[in-house]
Coordinates of C-alpha atoms and ligand atoms in Angstrom, one line a residue:
X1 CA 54.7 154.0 129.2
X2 CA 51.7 151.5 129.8
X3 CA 52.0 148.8 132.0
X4 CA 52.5 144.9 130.4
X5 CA 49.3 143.6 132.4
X6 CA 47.0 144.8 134.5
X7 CA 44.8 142.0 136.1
X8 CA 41.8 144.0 137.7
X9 CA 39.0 142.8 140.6
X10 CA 41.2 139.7 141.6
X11 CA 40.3 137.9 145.0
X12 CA 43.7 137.1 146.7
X13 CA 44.8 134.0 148.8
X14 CA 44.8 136.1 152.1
X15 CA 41.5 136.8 151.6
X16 CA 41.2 140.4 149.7
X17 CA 39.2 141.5 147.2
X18 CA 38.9 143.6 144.5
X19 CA 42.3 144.0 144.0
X20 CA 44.0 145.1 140.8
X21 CA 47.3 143.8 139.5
X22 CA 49.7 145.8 137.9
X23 CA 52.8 144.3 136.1
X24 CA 55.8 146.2 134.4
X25 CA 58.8 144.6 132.8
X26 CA 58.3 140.9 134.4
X27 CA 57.5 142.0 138.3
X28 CA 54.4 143.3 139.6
X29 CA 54.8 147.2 140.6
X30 CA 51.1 147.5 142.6
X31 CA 48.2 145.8 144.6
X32 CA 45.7 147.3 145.1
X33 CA 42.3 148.2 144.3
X34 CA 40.9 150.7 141.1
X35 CA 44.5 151.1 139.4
X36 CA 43.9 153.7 136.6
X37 CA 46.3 152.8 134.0
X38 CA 46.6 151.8 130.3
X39 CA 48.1 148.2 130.1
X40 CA 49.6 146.2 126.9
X41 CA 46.9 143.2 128.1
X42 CA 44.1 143.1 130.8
X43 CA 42.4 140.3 132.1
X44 CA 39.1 140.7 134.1
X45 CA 39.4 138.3 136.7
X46 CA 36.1 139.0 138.1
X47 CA 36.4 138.2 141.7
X48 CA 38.3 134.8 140.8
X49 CA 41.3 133.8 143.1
X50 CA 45.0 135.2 141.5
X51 CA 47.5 133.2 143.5
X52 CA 51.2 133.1 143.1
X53 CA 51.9 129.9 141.2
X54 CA 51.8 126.1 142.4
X55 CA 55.0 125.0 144.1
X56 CA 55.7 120.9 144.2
X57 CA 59.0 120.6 146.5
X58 CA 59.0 116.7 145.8
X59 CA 59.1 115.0 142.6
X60 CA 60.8 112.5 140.4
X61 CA 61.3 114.0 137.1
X62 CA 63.7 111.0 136.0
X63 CA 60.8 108.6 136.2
X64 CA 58.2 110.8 135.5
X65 CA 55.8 109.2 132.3
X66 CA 57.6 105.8 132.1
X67 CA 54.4 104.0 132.6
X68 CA 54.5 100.6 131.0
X69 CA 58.0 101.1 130.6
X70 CA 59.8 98.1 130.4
X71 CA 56.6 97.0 132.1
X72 CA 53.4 98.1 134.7
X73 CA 53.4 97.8 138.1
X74 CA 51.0 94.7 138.4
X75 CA 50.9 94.3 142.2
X76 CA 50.6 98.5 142.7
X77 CA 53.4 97.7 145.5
X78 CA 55.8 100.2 146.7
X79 CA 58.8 96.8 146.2
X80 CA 57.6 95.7 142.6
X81 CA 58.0 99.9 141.7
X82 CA 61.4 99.5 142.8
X83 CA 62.2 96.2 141.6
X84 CA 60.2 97.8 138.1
X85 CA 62.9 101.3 138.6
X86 CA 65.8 98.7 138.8
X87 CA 64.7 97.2 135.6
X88 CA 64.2 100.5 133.9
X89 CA 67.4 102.1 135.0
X90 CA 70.2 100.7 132.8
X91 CA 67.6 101.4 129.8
X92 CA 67.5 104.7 130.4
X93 CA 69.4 107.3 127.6
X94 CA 69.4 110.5 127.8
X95 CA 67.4 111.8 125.0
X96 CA 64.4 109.8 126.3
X97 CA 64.7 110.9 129.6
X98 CA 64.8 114.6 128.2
X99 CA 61.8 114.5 126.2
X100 CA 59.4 112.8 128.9
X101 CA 60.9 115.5 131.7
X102 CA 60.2 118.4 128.9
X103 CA 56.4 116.9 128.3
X104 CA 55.7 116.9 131.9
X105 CA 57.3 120.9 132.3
X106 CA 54.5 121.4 129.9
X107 CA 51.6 119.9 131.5
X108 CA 53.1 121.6 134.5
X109 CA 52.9 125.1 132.9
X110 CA 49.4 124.2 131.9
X111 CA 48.4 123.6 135.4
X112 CA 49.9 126.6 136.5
X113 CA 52.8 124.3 138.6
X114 CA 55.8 126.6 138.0
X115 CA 58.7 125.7 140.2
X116 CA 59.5 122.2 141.0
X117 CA 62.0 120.1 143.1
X118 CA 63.3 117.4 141.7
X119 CA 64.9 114.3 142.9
X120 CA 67.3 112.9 140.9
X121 CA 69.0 109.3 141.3
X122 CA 72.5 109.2 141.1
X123 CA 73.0 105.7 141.7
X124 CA 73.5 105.1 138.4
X125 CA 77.4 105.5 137.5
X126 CA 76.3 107.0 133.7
X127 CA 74.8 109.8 135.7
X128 CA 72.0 109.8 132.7
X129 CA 69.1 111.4 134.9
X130 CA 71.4 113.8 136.3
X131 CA 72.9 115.0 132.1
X132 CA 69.2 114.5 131.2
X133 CA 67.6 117.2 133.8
X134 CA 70.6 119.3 133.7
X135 CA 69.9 119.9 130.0
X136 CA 65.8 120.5 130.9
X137 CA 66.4 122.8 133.7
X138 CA 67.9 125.0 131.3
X139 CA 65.8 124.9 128.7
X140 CA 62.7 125.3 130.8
X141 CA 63.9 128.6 132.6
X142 CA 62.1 130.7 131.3
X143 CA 58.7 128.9 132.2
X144 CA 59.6 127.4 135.4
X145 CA 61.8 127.4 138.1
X146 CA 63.2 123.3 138.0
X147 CA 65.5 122.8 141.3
X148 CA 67.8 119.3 140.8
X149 CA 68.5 117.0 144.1
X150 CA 71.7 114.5 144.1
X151 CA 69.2 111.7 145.0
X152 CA 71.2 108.6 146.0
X153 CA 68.3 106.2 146.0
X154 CA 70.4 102.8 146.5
X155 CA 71.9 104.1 149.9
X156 CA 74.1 106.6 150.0
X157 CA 76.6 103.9 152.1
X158 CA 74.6 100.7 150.5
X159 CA 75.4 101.5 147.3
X160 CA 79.1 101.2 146.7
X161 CA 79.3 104.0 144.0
X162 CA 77.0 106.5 146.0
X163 CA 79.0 108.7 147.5
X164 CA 81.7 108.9 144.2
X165 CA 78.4 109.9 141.8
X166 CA 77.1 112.4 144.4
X167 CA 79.8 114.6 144.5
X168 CA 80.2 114.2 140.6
X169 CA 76.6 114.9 140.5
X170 CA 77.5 118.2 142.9
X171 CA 80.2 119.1 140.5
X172 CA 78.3 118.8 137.4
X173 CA 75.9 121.5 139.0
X174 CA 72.4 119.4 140.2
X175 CA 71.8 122.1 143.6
X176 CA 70.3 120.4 146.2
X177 CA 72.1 117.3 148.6
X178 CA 70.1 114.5 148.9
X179 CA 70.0 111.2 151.2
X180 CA 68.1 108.2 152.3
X181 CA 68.6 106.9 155.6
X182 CA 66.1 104.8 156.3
X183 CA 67.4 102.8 153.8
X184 CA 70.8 102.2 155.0
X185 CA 71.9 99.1 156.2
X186 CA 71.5 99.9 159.8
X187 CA 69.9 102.7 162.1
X188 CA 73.5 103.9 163.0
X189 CA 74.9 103.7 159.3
X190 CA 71.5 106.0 158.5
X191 CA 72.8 108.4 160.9
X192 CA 75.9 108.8 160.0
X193 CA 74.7 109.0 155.9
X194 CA 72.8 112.1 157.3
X195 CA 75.9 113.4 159.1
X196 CA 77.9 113.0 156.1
X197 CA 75.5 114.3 153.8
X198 CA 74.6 117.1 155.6
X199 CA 78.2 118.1 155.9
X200 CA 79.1 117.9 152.5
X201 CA 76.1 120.7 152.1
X202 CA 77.4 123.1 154.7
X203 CA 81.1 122.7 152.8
X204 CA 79.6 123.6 149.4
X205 CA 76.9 126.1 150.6
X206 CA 74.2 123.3 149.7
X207 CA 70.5 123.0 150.9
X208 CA 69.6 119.4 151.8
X209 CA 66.8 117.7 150.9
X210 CA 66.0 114.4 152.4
X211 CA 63.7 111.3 151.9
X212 CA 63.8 110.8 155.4
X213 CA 61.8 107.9 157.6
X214 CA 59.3 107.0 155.0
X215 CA 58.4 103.8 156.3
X216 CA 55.8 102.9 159.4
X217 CA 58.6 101.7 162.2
X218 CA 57.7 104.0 164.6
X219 CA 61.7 103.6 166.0
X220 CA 62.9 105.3 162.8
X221 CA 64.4 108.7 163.7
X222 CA 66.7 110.4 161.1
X223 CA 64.8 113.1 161.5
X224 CA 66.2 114.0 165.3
X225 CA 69.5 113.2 163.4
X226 CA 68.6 115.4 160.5
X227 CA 67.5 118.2 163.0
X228 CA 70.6 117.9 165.3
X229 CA 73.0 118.5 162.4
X230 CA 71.5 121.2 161.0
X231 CA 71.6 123.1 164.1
X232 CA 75.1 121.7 164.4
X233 CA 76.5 123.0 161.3
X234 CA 74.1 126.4 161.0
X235 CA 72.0 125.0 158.0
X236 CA 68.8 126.7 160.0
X237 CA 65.8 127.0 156.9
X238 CA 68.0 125.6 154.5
X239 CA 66.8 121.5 155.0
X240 CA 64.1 120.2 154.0
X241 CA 63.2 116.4 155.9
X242 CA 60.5 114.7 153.1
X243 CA 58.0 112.0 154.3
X244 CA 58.5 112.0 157.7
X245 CA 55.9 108.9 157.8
X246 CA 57.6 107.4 160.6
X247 CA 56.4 110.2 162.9
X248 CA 52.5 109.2 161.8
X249 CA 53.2 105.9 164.1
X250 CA 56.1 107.4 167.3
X251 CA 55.4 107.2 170.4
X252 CA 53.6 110.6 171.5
X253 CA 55.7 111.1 174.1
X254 CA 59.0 111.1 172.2
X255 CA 57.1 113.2 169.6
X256 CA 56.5 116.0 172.3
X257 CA 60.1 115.9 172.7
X258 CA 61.1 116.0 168.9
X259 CA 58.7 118.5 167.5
X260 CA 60.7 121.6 169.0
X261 CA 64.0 120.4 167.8
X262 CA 62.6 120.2 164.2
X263 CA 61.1 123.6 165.2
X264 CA 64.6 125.3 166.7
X265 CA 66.6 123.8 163.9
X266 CA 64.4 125.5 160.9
X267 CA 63.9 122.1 159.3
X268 CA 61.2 122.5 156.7
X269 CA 59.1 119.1 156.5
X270 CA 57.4 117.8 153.1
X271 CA 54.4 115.3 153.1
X272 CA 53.5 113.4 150.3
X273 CA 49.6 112.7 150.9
X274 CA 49.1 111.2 147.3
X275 CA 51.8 108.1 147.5
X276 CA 51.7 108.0 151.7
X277 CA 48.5 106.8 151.8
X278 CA 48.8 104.1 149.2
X279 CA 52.1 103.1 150.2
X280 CA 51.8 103.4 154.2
X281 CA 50.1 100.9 156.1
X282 CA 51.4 97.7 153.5
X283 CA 52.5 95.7 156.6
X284 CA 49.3 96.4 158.3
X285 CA 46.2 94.1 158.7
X286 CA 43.5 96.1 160.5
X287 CA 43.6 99.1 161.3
X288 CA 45.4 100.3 158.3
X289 CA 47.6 103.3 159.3
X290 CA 47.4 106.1 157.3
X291 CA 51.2 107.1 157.6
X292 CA 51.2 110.7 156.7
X293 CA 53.2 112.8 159.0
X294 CA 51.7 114.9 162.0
X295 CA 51.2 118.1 159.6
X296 CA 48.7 120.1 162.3
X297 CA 51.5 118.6 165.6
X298 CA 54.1 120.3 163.5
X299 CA 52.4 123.2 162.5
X300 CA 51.1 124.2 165.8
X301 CA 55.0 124.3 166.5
X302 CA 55.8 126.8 164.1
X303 CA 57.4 124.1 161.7
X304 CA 56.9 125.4 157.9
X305 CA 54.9 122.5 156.2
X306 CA 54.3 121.5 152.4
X307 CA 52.6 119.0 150.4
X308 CA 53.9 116.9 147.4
X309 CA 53.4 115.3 145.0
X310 CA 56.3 112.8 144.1
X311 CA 55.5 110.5 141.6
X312 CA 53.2 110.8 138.2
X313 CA 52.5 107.7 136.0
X314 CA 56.0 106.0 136.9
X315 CA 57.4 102.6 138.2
X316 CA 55.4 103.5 141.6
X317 CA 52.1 105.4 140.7
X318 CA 50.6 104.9 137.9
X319 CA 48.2 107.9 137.9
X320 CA 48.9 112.2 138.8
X321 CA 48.2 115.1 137.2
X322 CA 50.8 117.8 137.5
X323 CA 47.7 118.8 139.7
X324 CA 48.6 120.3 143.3
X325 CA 45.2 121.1 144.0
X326 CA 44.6 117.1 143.7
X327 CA 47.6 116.9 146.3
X328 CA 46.1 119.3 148.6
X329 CA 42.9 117.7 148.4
X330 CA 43.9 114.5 149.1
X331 CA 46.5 116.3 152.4
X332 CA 43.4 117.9 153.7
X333 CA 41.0 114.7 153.7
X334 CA 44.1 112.5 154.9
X335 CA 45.5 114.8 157.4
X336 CA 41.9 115.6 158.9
X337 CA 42.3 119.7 157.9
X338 CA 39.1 120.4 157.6
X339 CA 38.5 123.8 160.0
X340 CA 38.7 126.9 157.8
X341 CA 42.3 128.0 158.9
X342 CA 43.4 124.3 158.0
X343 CA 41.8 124.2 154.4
X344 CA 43.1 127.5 153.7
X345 CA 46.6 126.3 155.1
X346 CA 46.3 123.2 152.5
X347 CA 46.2 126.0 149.8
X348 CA 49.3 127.7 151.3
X349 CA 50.9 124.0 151.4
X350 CA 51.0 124.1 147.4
X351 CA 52.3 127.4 147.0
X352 CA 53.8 129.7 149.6
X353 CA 55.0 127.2 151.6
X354 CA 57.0 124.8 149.3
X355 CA 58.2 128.3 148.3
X356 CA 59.8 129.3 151.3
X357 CA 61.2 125.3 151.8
X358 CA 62.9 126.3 148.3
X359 CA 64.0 129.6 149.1
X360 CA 62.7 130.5 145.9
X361 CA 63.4 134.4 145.5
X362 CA 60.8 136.9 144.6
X363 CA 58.2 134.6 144.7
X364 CA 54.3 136.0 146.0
X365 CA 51.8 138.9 145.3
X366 CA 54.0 141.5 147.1
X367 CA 55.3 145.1 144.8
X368 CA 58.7 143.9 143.7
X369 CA 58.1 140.3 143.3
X370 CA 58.0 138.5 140.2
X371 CA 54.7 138.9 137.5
X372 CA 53.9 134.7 138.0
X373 CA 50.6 134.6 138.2
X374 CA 47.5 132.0 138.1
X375 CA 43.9 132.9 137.7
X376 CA 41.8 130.7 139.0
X377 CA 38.2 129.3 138.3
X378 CA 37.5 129.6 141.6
X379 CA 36.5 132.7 144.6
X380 CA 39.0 131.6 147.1
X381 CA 41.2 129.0 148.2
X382 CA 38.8 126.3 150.1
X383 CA 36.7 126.6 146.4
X384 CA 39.7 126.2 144.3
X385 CA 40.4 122.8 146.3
X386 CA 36.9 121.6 146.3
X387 CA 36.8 122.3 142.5
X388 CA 40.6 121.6 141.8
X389 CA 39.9 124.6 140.2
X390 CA 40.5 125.1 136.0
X391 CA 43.6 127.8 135.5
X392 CA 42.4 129.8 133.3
X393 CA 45.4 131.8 132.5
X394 CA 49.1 131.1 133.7
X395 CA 51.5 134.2 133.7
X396 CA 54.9 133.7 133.9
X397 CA 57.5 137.1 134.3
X398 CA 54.3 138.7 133.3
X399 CA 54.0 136.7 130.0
X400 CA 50.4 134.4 130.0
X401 CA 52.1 131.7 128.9
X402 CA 48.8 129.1 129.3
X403 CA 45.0 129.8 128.7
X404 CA 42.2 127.1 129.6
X405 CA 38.7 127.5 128.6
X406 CA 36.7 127.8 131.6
X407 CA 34.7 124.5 132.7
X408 CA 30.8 124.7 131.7
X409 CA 28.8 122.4 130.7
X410 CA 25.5 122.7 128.8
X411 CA 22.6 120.6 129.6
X412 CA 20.0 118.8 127.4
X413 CA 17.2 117.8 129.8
X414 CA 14.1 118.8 127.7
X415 CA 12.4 120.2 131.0
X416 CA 15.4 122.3 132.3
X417 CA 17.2 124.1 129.9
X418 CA 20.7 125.6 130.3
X419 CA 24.2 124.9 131.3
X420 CA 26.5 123.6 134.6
X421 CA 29.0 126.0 135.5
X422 CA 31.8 125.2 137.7
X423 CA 31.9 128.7 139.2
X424 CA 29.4 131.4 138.4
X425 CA 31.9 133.7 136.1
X426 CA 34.6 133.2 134.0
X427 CA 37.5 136.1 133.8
X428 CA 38.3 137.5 130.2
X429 CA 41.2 138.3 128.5
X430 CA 41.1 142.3 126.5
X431 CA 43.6 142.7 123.9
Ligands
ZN501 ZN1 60.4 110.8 146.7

């Protein structure tokens, strides 16, 4: 029996080349180089980069393409996008909700972004994001992976029907426990959301996903809180802390202290270069802080770190792309990660790494692991940044499920003839 696909001369994200890709019944079967085997479909990839595909760990599918929507964000400000979310909120219905989510699965599959985790606010006693997603994560599996988080975005104690539309939310079947802390009333009512949040996971067998700290007071520290109980109740690799933009402006002393608690309780961290650096630093005349979190501090630590991307042309950002390359980008300029281990890292902080903050199963290159697959127009990692490279096919269980022309332009100056490529070769698909 031939093989479904065979991908042949692919350069892989750890650096090897020449590898061949075989794929049988949805998972691939081998890596390695010079495979002799007949195969449904081959695609010459030509010493371009085949990476697993893009992970975002923190998004906002509810809001996701309501630009405009009752109105724009005039003032670009993190409090007109919420005011702007407030206004939107009781307008929302469920079929309109559905069909922007479904139109941004598919520019997701076209940029080779095939698992996402999504917030999803439940402070809304309709629960219409949370019917609305529920409805697209089904009809999406079989082109991406959609993970749902009960997002209570009001406070989970501020909001007087929080708690109530959580659990419902839990009970209808969104998989992931959200919270908010630093937007409780006061520090110790943040800790104790995190407490009972965090509880409620270990009860149901729930990963926990928090917006945690996102704000420059260098005194907010749900994350100690947030490290502390998952150690307390076992949760070790199952919680993920998100923004940790606090941390940019803590003391370094008390930093020195926290980073191997984050570290000995598992806690997975998520930045979120793209809004952090246009919504850190408001308060600030000059110097403007930056806000992102201390990604090489934690790192160095042995903490597992990701990028996201978190908003795209909603109440709060008005631009995005269903591009992680454009997140990584912007992560490796913001966060300084320019040595060669650190660009390569902001590669992994798009894919492998949102991954394992998931715990998304059978995800990576490996024999056994599932055929979803990107070929890139681009050699290796640092190029596919630099070019935020054009995927040229998008496999999914084996399936290429997207194909993008390669980028090349032709040139008409009389005196030098020819064209612009992108990258010097382009892979092609044999029937
Ligand atoms: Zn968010």
């Amino acid at each position: 029996m031939p093989l479904d696909l065979l991908i042949r001369y692919a350069n892989l994200p750890d650096g090897r080349t020449n590898q061949d890709i075989a794929v049988k019944d949805g998972r691939i079967v081998e890596v390695r180089p010079a495979i002799e085997a007949e195969a449904v479909r081959e695609i010459e990839a030509r010493n371009r980069l085949v990476s697993p595909p893009f992970v975002d760990t923190h998004f906002h599918m509810d809001a996701t393409l309501s630009l405009g929507i009752p109105r724009l964000n005039e003032s670009g400000t993190l409090l007109e996008g919420i005011a702007l979310w407030g206004e939107l909120k009781p307008l929302l219905i469920v079929e309109a909700v559905v069909e922007r989510a479904l139109r941004y699965c598919d520019l997701a599959v076209a940029q080779g972004l095939l698992a996402i985790r999504t917030h999803v606010d439940v402070c809304d006693d309709r629960l219409t994001g949370v019917e609305a997603l529920l409805d697209v994560r089904e009809r999406m599996k079989p082109y991406l992976d959609l993970q749902l988080v009960a997002f209570p975005q009001d406070g989970y104690y501020r909001s007087p029907s929080a708690a109530e539309n959580l659990k419902r939310a839990l009970d209808m079947g969104v998989d992931v426990v959200g919270g908010i802390p630093h937007f409780e009333r006061t520090m110790q009512d943040g800790a104790a959301s995190v407490r009972a949040l965090c509880e409620i996971a270990a009860e149901r067998g729930l990963r926990v996903d928090m917006h945690c700290d996102e704000t420059d007071d260098p005194l907010s520290r749900h994350i100690e809180t947030l490290a502390y109980e998952t150690h307390r109740l076992g949760l070790q690799g199952r919680v993920v802390g998100s923004h940790l933009t606090s941390m940019h402006s803590m003391d370094n002393h008390y930093v020195s202290k926290l980073l191997p608690l984050i570290a000995e309780a598992g806690v997975h961290a998520v930045a979120n270069p793209v809004i952090n650096i246009v919504i850190q630093g408001r308060h600030d005349t000059y110097p403007k802080r930056r806000g992102l979190t201390r990604v090489a501090e934690m790192r160095s630590h042995g903490v597992n770190v990701a990028f996201g991307q978190d908003c795209v042309m909603d109440p709060w950002y008005s631009l995005g792309n269903a591009d992680m390359l454009e997140v990584a980008h912007m992560g490796l300029h913001v966060g300084q990660l320019t040595s060669r281990e650190a660009m390569r890292f902001c590669f992994d902080a798009v894919t492998a790494n949102p991954a394992r903050a998931m715990g998304l199963e059978g995800y990576g290159l490996e024999p056994g692991c599932h055929a979803d697959l990107v070929v890139l127009q681009a050699e290796d990692p640092i190029e596919a940044i630099r070019l935020k490279a054009t995927r040229l096919f998008v496999v999914r269980r084996g399936q290429i499920i997207a194909e993008t022309p390669a980028r090349r332009t032709a040139l008409s100056l009389p005196e030098r003839p020819g064209a612009v490529d992108a990258a010097n070769y382009a892979p092609r698909a044999v029937q």
